[in-house]
Tab-separated table of C-alpha atoms in Angstrom:
chain	number	residue	atom	x	y	z
A	19	UNK	CA	18.848	17.132	19.877
A	20	UNK	CA	17.110	16.752	23.200
A	21	UNK	CA	16.738	20.239	24.625
A	22	UNK	CA	13.900	21.483	26.826
A	23	UNK	CA	13.108	18.420	28.844
A	24	UNK	CA	16.677	17.247	29.131
A	25	UNK	CA	17.632	20.645	30.540
A	26	UNK	CA	14.759	20.265	32.996
A	27	UNK	CA	15.944	16.778	33.908
A	28	UNK	CA	19.467	17.925	34.719
A	29	UNK	CA	18.118	20.555	37.112
A	30	UNK	CA	16.556	17.813	39.170
A	31	UNK	CA	19.508	15.487	38.718
A	32	UNK	CA	21.906	17.992	40.223
A	33	UNK	CA	19.577	19.232	42.902
A	34	UNK	CA	20.390	16.340	45.221
A	35	UNK	CA	17.439	15.137	47.260
A	36	UNK	CA	15.082	14.938	44.317
A	37	UNK	CA	17.361	12.264	42.841
A	38	UNK	CA	18.181	10.359	46.007
A	39	UNK	CA	15.705	7.590	45.132
A	40	UNK	CA	16.454	5.150	42.259
A	41	UNK	CA	13.044	5.925	40.746
A	42	UNK	CA	11.040	9.073	40.034
A	43	UNK	CA	7.269	9.550	39.774
A	44	UNK	CA	6.905	10.788	36.195
A	45	UNK	CA	3.724	12.804	36.732
A	46	UNK	CA	4.939	14.542	39.865
A	47	UNK	CA	8.241	15.291	38.221
A	48	UNK	CA	6.473	16.931	35.268
A	49	UNK	CA	4.367	19.126	37.585
A	50	UNK	CA	7.377	20.229	39.613
A	51	UNK	CA	9.409	21.219	36.579
A	52	UNK	CA	6.868	22.914	34.299
A	53	UNK	CA	6.565	20.050	31.825
A	54	UNK	CA	3.204	18.595	30.839
A	55	UNK	CA	2.345	14.944	31.376
A	56	UNK	CA	0.089	13.056	28.965
A	57	UNK	CA	-1.018	9.456	29.601
A	58	UNK	CA	-2.525	7.211	26.896
A	59	UNK	CA	-4.027	4.188	28.688
A	60	UNK	CA	-4.925	2.144	25.590
A	61	UNK	CA	-1.383	2.217	24.190
A	62	UNK	CA	0.154	2.383	27.693
A	63	UNK	CA	2.394	5.245	26.591
A	64	UNK	CA	3.018	8.678	28.091
A	65	UNK	CA	4.608	11.963	27.082
A	66	UNK	CA	6.655	14.492	29.004
A	67	UNK	CA	6.507	17.703	27.035
A	68	UNK	CA	7.962	21.188	27.236
A	69	UNK	CA	7.631	23.933	24.602
A	70	UNK	CA	10.884	22.830	22.968
A	71	UNK	CA	10.857	19.068	23.375
A	72	UNK	CA	8.641	16.012	23.769
A	73	UNK	CA	9.820	12.699	25.167
A	74	UNK	CA	7.670	9.616	24.631
A	75	UNK	CA	7.827	6.528	26.855
A	76	UNK	CA	6.005	3.197	26.868
A	77	UNK	CA	5.304	1.074	29.921
A	78	UNK	CA	7.475	-2.033	29.872
A	79	UNK	CA	9.675	-0.926	26.967
A	80	UNK	CA	13.233	0.266	27.728
A	81	UNK	CA	13.228	3.066	25.138
A	82	UNK	CA	12.427	6.753	24.940
A	83	UNK	CA	11.750	8.578	21.686
A	84	UNK	CA	12.493	12.158	20.769
A	85	UNK	CA	12.592	13.901	17.407
A	86	UNK	CA	12.158	10.648	15.508
A	87	UNK	CA	14.942	8.793	17.339
A	88	UNK	CA	14.743	5.924	19.824
A	89	UNK	CA	17.168	5.967	22.767
A	90	UNK	CA	17.684	2.842	24.867
A	91	UNK	CA	17.040	3.060	28.608
A	92	UNK	CA	18.628	0.994	31.357
A	93	UNK	CA	15.229	0.213	32.816
A	94	UNK	CA	11.724	0.335	31.350
A	95	UNK	CA	9.122	2.698	32.873
A	96	UNK	CA	6.828	0.858	35.266
A	97	UNK	CA	3.453	1.298	36.961
A	98	UNK	CA	3.380	0.794	40.737
A	99	UNK	CA	0.182	1.418	42.735
A	100	UNK	CA	-1.255	3.566	39.960
A	101	UNK	CA	1.865	5.723	39.568
A	102	UNK	CA	4.360	5.711	36.715
A	103	UNK	CA	8.016	5.581	37.677
A	104	UNK	CA	11.198	6.263	35.704
A	105	UNK	CA	14.695	5.226	36.635
A	106	UNK	CA	16.663	8.169	38.039
A	107	UNK	CA	19.857	7.163	36.261
A	108	UNK	CA	18.000	6.931	32.950
A	109	UNK	CA	16.624	10.436	33.260
A	110	UNK	CA	20.006	11.816	34.257
A	111	UNK	CA	21.589	9.917	31.374
A	112	UNK	CA	19.293	11.601	28.875
A	113	UNK	CA	20.846	14.920	29.750
A	114	UNK	CA	24.368	13.520	29.924
A	115	UNK	CA	24.093	12.218	26.348
A	116	UNK	CA	23.101	15.665	25.215
A	117	UNK	CA	25.295	17.884	27.363
A	118	UNK	CA	28.382	17.924	25.150
A	119	UNK	CA	26.452	19.345	22.187
A	120	UNK	CA	23.812	21.398	23.980
A	121	UNK	CA	26.438	23.312	25.974
A	122	UNK	CA	27.717	24.833	22.756
A	123	UNK	CA	24.334	26.125	21.623
A	124	UNK	CA	22.434	26.772	24.861
A	125	UNK	CA	21.293	30.383	25.215
A	126	UNK	CA	22.188	32.416	28.263
A	127	UNK	CA	18.528	32.578	29.273
A	128	UNK	CA	18.117	28.804	29.339
A	129	UNK	CA	21.229	28.453	31.512
A	130	UNK	CA	20.057	31.137	33.891
A	131	UNK	CA	16.643	29.476	34.236
A	132	UNK	CA	18.138	26.791	36.489
A	133	UNK	CA	19.937	27.885	39.622
A	134	UNK	CA	21.068	24.309	40.177
A	135	UNK	CA	23.140	24.194	37.023
A	136	UNK	CA	26.712	25.441	37.251
A	137	UNK	CA	27.699	28.158	34.742
A	138	UNK	CA	29.007	26.785	31.467
A	139	UNK	CA	31.628	28.565	29.420
A	140	UNK	CA	30.526	28.887	25.839
A	141	UNK	CA	31.832	30.409	22.650
A	142	UNK	CA	30.276	33.532	21.191
A	143	UNK	CA	26.539	33.199	20.610
A	144	UNK	CA	25.693	31.560	17.328
A	145	UNK	CA	22.876	33.273	15.376
A	146	UNK	CA	19.735	31.200	15.090
A	147	UNK	CA	19.536	29.267	11.850
A	148	UNK	CA	17.143	30.659	9.270
A	149	UNK	CA	14.068	28.535	8.511
A	150	UNK	CA	14.675	26.030	5.730
A	151	UNK	CA	13.496	27.043	2.317
A	152	UNK	CA	10.289	25.306	1.209
A	153	UNK	CA	12.108	22.916	-1.106
A	154	UNK	CA	14.106	21.583	1.863
A	155	UNK	CA	11.127	21.161	4.170
A	156	UNK	CA	9.851	17.706	4.969
A	157	UNK	CA	6.451	16.361	4.049
A	158	UNK	CA	3.820	17.475	6.529
A	159	UNK	CA	5.340	20.941	7.018
A	160	UNK	CA	5.572	22.227	3.447
A	161	UNK	CA	2.887	23.231	0.967
A	162	UNK	CA	0.876	20.273	-0.336
A	163	UNK	CA	1.692	19.728	-3.997
A	164	UNK	CA	2.414	16.066	-4.791
A	165	UNK	CA	-0.223	13.418	-4.079
A	166	UNK	CA	0.564	9.708	-4.293
A	167	UNK	CA	-2.421	7.439	-5.022
A	168	UNK	CA	-2.009	3.775	-4.212
A	169	UNK	CA	-4.737	1.510	-5.659
A	170	UNK	CA	-4.419	-1.559	-3.441
A	171	UNK	CA	-3.571	-5.073	-4.617
A	172	UNK	CA	-3.351	-5.785	-8.383
A	173	UNK	CA	-2.175	-8.498	-10.755
A	174	UNK	CA	-2.002	-11.891	-9.073
A	175	UNK	CA	-3.336	-10.298	-5.882
A	176	UNK	CA	-7.081	-9.792	-6.396
A	177	UNK	CA	-7.665	-8.401	-2.933
A	178	UNK	CA	-11.066	-9.008	-1.377
A	179	UNK	CA	-13.599	-10.663	-3.639
A	180	UNK	CA	-17.262	-9.799	-3.842
A	181	UNK	CA	-19.976	-11.778	-5.563
A	182	UNK	CA	-19.382	-10.026	-8.891
A	183	UNK	CA	-16.139	-8.070	-8.567
A	184	UNK	CA	-12.580	-7.917	-7.222
A	185	UNK	CA	-11.168	-5.250	-4.929
A	186	UNK	CA	-8.191	-4.608	-7.217
A	187	UNK	CA	-10.444	-3.529	-10.108
A	188	UNK	CA	-12.704	-1.183	-8.153
A	189	UNK	CA	-9.856	0.679	-6.443
A	190	UNK	CA	-7.909	1.029	-9.691
A	191	UNK	CA	-10.930	2.592	-11.390
A	192	UNK	CA	-11.396	5.012	-8.479
A	193	UNK	CA	-7.675	5.802	-8.418
A	194	UNK	CA	-7.595	6.775	-12.092
A	195	UNK	CA	-10.611	9.050	-11.683
A	196	UNK	CA	-9.096	10.587	-8.547
A	197	UNK	CA	-5.906	11.347	-10.463
A	198	UNK	CA	-7.889	13.290	-13.072
A	199	UNK	CA	-9.788	15.231	-10.413
A	200	UNK	CA	-6.635	16.199	-8.542
A	201	UNK	CA	-4.826	17.240	-11.709
A	202	UNK	CA	-7.734	19.570	-12.487
A	203	UNK	CA	-7.029	21.204	-9.129
A	204	UNK	CA	-3.372	21.716	-10.030
A	205	UNK	CA	-1.825	18.896	-8.012
A	206	UNK	CA	1.066	16.792	-9.229
A	207	UNK	CA	-0.215	13.217	-9.022
A	208	UNK	CA	1.623	9.899	-9.015
A	209	UNK	CA	0.096	6.409	-8.932
A	210	UNK	CA	1.840	3.322	-7.560
A	211	UNK	CA	0.028	1.408	-10.295
A	212	UNK	CA	-2.161	2.577	-13.160
A	213	UNK	CA	-2.885	-0.881	-14.572
A	214	UNK	CA	-3.515	-4.418	-13.370
A	215	UNK	CA	-0.050	-5.268	-12.066
A	216	UNK	CA	1.267	-6.571	-8.749
A	217	UNK	CA	3.361	-4.189	-6.630
A	218	UNK	CA	4.830	-5.309	-3.305
A	219	UNK	CA	3.594	-3.462	-0.222
A	220	UNK	CA	7.057	-2.192	0.689
A	221	UNK	CA	7.707	-0.964	-2.828
A	222	UNK	CA	4.565	1.205	-2.792
A	223	UNK	CA	5.873	3.297	0.102
A	224	UNK	CA	9.338	3.409	-1.491
A	225	UNK	CA	7.848	4.836	-4.672
A	226	UNK	CA	5.981	7.473	-2.685
A	227	UNK	CA	9.230	8.503	-0.998
A	228	UNK	CA	11.135	8.599	-4.288
A	229	UNK	CA	8.483	10.905	-5.682
A	230	UNK	CA	8.798	13.133	-2.606
A	231	UNK	CA	5.058	12.948	-1.957
A	232	UNK	CA	3.180	15.278	0.350
A	233	UNK	CA	0.263	12.922	0.947
A	234	UNK	CA	-0.145	9.154	0.467
A	235	UNK	CA	-3.617	7.686	-0.109
A	236	UNK	CA	-3.974	3.901	-0.296
A	237	UNK	CA	-7.355	2.808	-1.724
A	238	UNK	CA	-9.033	-0.435	-0.660
A	239	UNK	CA	-12.386	-2.207	-0.318
A	240	UNK	CA	-13.329	-3.819	2.968
A	241	UNK	CA	-14.757	-7.303	3.456
A	242	UNK	CA	-15.853	-9.758	6.114
A	243	UNK	CA	-16.034	-13.540	6.098
A	244	UNK	CA	-19.478	-14.215	7.530
A	245	UNK	CA	-22.945	-15.509	6.798
A	246	UNK	CA	-24.960	-13.989	3.955
A	247	UNK	CA	-27.192	-12.232	6.439
A	248	UNK	CA	-24.257	-10.782	8.344
A	249	UNK	CA	-22.681	-9.535	5.113
A	250	UNK	CA	-25.861	-7.582	4.375
A	251	UNK	CA	-25.602	-5.853	7.744
A	252	UNK	CA	-21.947	-4.813	7.741
A	253	UNK	CA	-21.227	-1.859	5.481
A	254	UNK	CA	-19.685	1.621	5.373
A	255	UNK	CA	-16.399	3.385	4.701
A	256	UNK	CA	-13.471	3.697	7.078
A	257	UNK	CA	-10.331	5.848	7.037
A	258	UNK	CA	-7.290	4.335	8.743
A	259	UNK	CA	-4.083	5.945	9.938
A	260	UNK	CA	-0.904	4.217	11.019
A	261	UNK	CA	-1.098	3.768	14.766
A	262	UNK	CA	-1.317	0.996	17.325
A	263	UNK	CA	-4.726	-0.686	16.887
A	264	UNK	CA	-7.317	-0.062	19.572
A	265	UNK	CA	-9.687	-2.915	18.690
A	266	UNK	CA	-9.567	-6.519	17.575
A	267	UNK	CA	-11.527	-5.497	14.493
A	268	UNK	CA	-8.821	-3.031	13.418
A	269	UNK	CA	-6.167	-5.691	14.011
A	270	UNK	CA	-8.080	-8.158	11.848
A	271	UNK	CA	-8.418	-5.692	8.979
A	272	UNK	CA	-4.708	-4.893	9.084
A	273	UNK	CA	-3.832	-8.594	9.082
A	274	UNK	CA	-6.001	-9.111	6.010
A	275	UNK	CA	-4.413	-6.222	4.123
A	276	UNK	CA	-0.920	-7.285	5.220
A	277	UNK	CA	-1.410	-10.936	4.374
A	278	UNK	CA	-0.446	-10.376	0.739
A	279	UNK	CA	3.132	-9.599	1.829
A	280	UNK	CA	3.552	-12.905	3.629
A	281	UNK	CA	1.557	-14.809	0.999
A	282	UNK	CA	3.935	-13.821	-1.792
A	283	UNK	CA	7.136	-14.020	0.235
A	284	UNK	CA	7.904	-10.320	0.484
A	285	UNK	CA	11.143	-9.575	2.355
A	286	UNK	CA	10.638	-8.665	6.036
A	287	UNK	CA	6.908	-9.313	5.636
A	288	UNK	CA	4.729	-9.667	8.720
A	289	UNK	CA	1.048	-9.461	9.502
A	290	UNK	CA	1.451	-7.628	12.814
A	291	UNK	CA	4.003	-5.375	14.504
A	292	UNK	CA	5.395	-6.119	17.953
A	293	UNK	CA	5.015	-3.543	20.778
A	294	UNK	CA	8.687	-2.601	20.429
A	295	UNK	CA	8.370	-2.189	16.660
A	296	UNK	CA	5.343	0.030	17.213
A	297	UNK	CA	7.216	2.204	19.660
A	298	UNK	CA	10.179	2.723	17.341
A	299	UNK	CA	7.898	3.308	14.371
A	300	UNK	CA	5.773	5.873	16.169
A	301	UNK	CA	8.905	7.784	17.126
A	302	UNK	CA	9.924	8.031	13.478
A	303	UNK	CA	6.463	8.929	12.196
A	304	UNK	CA	5.521	11.370	14.958
A	305	UNK	CA	6.084	14.344	12.652
A	306	UNK	CA	3.510	13.069	10.137
A	307	UNK	CA	0.825	11.743	12.479
A	308	UNK	CA	-0.972	15.001	13.169
A	309	UNK	CA	-1.293	15.794	9.471
A	310	UNK	CA	-2.618	12.303	8.791
A	311	UNK	CA	-5.362	12.987	11.326
A	312	UNK	CA	-5.979	16.393	9.777
A	313	UNK	CA	-6.543	14.829	6.361
A	314	UNK	CA	-8.742	12.134	7.916
A	315	UNK	CA	-11.032	14.823	9.329
A	316	UNK	CA	-11.384	16.349	5.865
A	317	UNK	CA	-12.237	12.909	4.461
A	318	UNK	CA	-15.035	12.476	6.992
A	319	UNK	CA	-16.482	15.868	6.096
A	320	UNK	CA	-16.289	15.161	2.365
A	321	UNK	CA	-18.247	11.919	2.704
A	322	UNK	CA	-20.833	13.133	5.222
A	323	UNK	CA	-23.664	13.252	2.673
A	324	UNK	CA	-22.433	10.439	0.438
A	325	UNK	CA	-24.319	7.237	-0.328
A	326	UNK	CA	-21.760	5.114	1.535
A	327	UNK	CA	-21.946	6.097	5.207
A	328	UNK	CA	-19.322	5.826	7.905
A	329	UNK	CA	-18.795	2.478	9.524
A	330	UNK	CA	-18.964	3.333	13.206
A	331	UNK	CA	-16.947	6.492	13.789
A	332	UNK	CA	-15.337	6.192	10.377
A	333	UNK	CA	-11.784	6.383	11.732
A	334	UNK	CA	-9.408	3.641	12.848
A	335	UNK	CA	-5.763	2.822	13.233
A	336	UNK	CA	-3.653	-0.267	12.745
A	337	UNK	CA	-0.318	-1.529	11.482
A	338	UNK	CA	-0.894	-1.442	7.749
A	339	UNK	CA	2.428	-2.379	6.188
A	340	UNK	CA	1.722	-0.303	3.079
A	341	UNK	CA	1.788	2.814	5.281
A	342	UNK	CA	4.794	1.876	7.407
A	343	UNK	CA	7.508	3.142	5.088
A	344	UNK	CA	5.736	6.244	3.754
A	345	UNK	CA	7.644	9.275	5.031
A	346	UNK	CA	4.690	11.631	4.696
A	347	UNK	CA	1.126	11.996	5.991
A	348	UNK	CA	-0.678	8.819	4.922
A	349	UNK	CA	-4.053	7.081	5.149
A	350	UNK	CA	-5.590	3.822	4.045
A	351	UNK	CA	-9.150	4.334	2.785
A	352	UNK	CA	-11.577	1.413	2.836
A	353	UNK	CA	-14.208	2.914	0.534
A	354	UNK	CA	-16.914	0.347	1.299
A	355	UNK	CA	-17.623	-3.347	1.873
A	356	UNK	CA	-17.272	-5.452	-1.241
A	357	UNK	CA	-18.791	-8.302	0.787
A	358	UNK	CA	-22.001	-6.277	1.179
A	359	UNK	CA	-24.178	-6.897	-1.935
A	360	UNK	CA	-25.626	-3.368	-1.931
A	361	UNK	CA	-22.298	-1.582	-1.563
A	362	UNK	CA	-20.569	-3.871	-4.036
A	363	UNK	CA	-23.211	-3.168	-6.702
A	364	UNK	CA	-22.871	0.565	-6.059
A	365	UNK	CA	-19.047	0.641	-6.099
A	366	UNK	CA	-19.019	-1.199	-9.421
A	367	UNK	CA	-20.846	1.669	-11.183
A	368	UNK	CA	-19.054	4.513	-12.920
A	369	UNK	CA	-21.335	6.974	-11.160
A	370	UNK	CA	-20.234	5.747	-7.756
A	371	UNK	CA	-16.558	5.681	-8.679
A	372	UNK	CA	-16.744	9.257	-9.965
A	373	UNK	CA	-18.538	10.400	-6.807
A	374	UNK	CA	-15.980	8.727	-4.542
A	375	UNK	CA	-13.085	10.220	-6.505
A	376	UNK	CA	-14.666	13.691	-6.385
A	377	UNK	CA	-15.136	13.504	-2.627
A	378	UNK	CA	-11.572	12.352	-1.957
A	379	UNK	CA	-10.286	15.151	-4.212
A	380	UNK	CA	-12.353	17.641	-2.230
A	381	UNK	CA	-10.793	16.370	0.992
A	382	UNK	CA	-7.308	16.770	-0.498
A	383	UNK	CA	-8.053	20.364	-1.529
A	384	UNK	CA	-9.439	21.374	1.862
A	385	UNK	CA	-6.495	19.655	3.558
A	386	UNK	CA	-4.107	21.621	1.358
A	387	UNK	CA	-5.854	24.869	2.352
A	388	UNK	CA	-5.653	23.957	6.047
A	389	UNK	CA	-1.919	23.293	5.784
A	390	UNK	CA	-1.426	26.554	3.907
A	391	UNK	CA	-3.319	28.527	6.559
A	392	UNK	CA	-1.270	26.920	9.324
A	393	UNK	CA	1.952	27.792	7.536
A	394	UNK	CA	0.830	31.412	7.279
A	395	UNK	CA	0.319	31.578	11.036
A	396	UNK	CA	3.964	30.494	11.361
A	397	UNK	CA	5.092	33.161	8.917
A	398	UNK	CA	6.203	30.700	6.259
């Protein structure tokens, strides 16, 4: 349910003059009503957040997201002379849609906090619900126990091809070794494939969800189509999360990894997501995003002194279809460039594959500890 911000919105809606205009300056409104405003210029999105609620908007898209749900607006947010404006009726409507249910559960303190809101008759106070037991918690909030390893490609899909190897073979070898390492640490481990078979991109995420995974790791090798000299120059690992791409390079990598779905006629396959699809997707995955970043940070630390170095900052984001349906923290790990002769030769060795698997397992363990410590601060 929309709570904090919608209650703030109704205060302004009923106050009169503040709602006389058909549009409202989003940033000024946030300042006036104790909500924080956060602008993301690359994605052209912004948040209005209170302690109990966060509403996400995108310039030019007539939707607002909250708690994993997208709600249609009458008019899209717009930028005029450097200011972001919302439609007054839209903001008022957000509260109206909620009022019938929120009136039953609103506390007396939240009602009293707004002098502009008329008293509402309510039934006897309902005791706050007890926190869900761990087994009912969603991925990203519970203890980390089940890890899903996804060796990319397989079977008829070779993935990227180096001079002497195929992507599908290297990532499968690393995936099997990673499974052994994680099981030594006490994790329950599932693999989307443990042999040379073809699994559709959408089915990989479905399997992860069926297994109720706590973390999804998709293993891949990177590649570029360039001159021999250029291939020698481009190398390094990269960890990707599911987010709107910020560079043409990230878009190109996602298109390459997604191409298999369109190549083999997978249902609903596409190489890129539209802005509207991104907005709706981000709303649904908001609860997992922070943990995906948390795990990414542990990956960077684990590989700091490894033979394969970071490519650039080592972190990127794009619309990888294999991550889209995974209802859990998830990353796509490009462990190195198979198109780079030096990295290809290294990744083909058992020594390298064992080292890579050990480092990923270390990142999983430190991520698990970080989640556990956070849960303890919440008294869980």
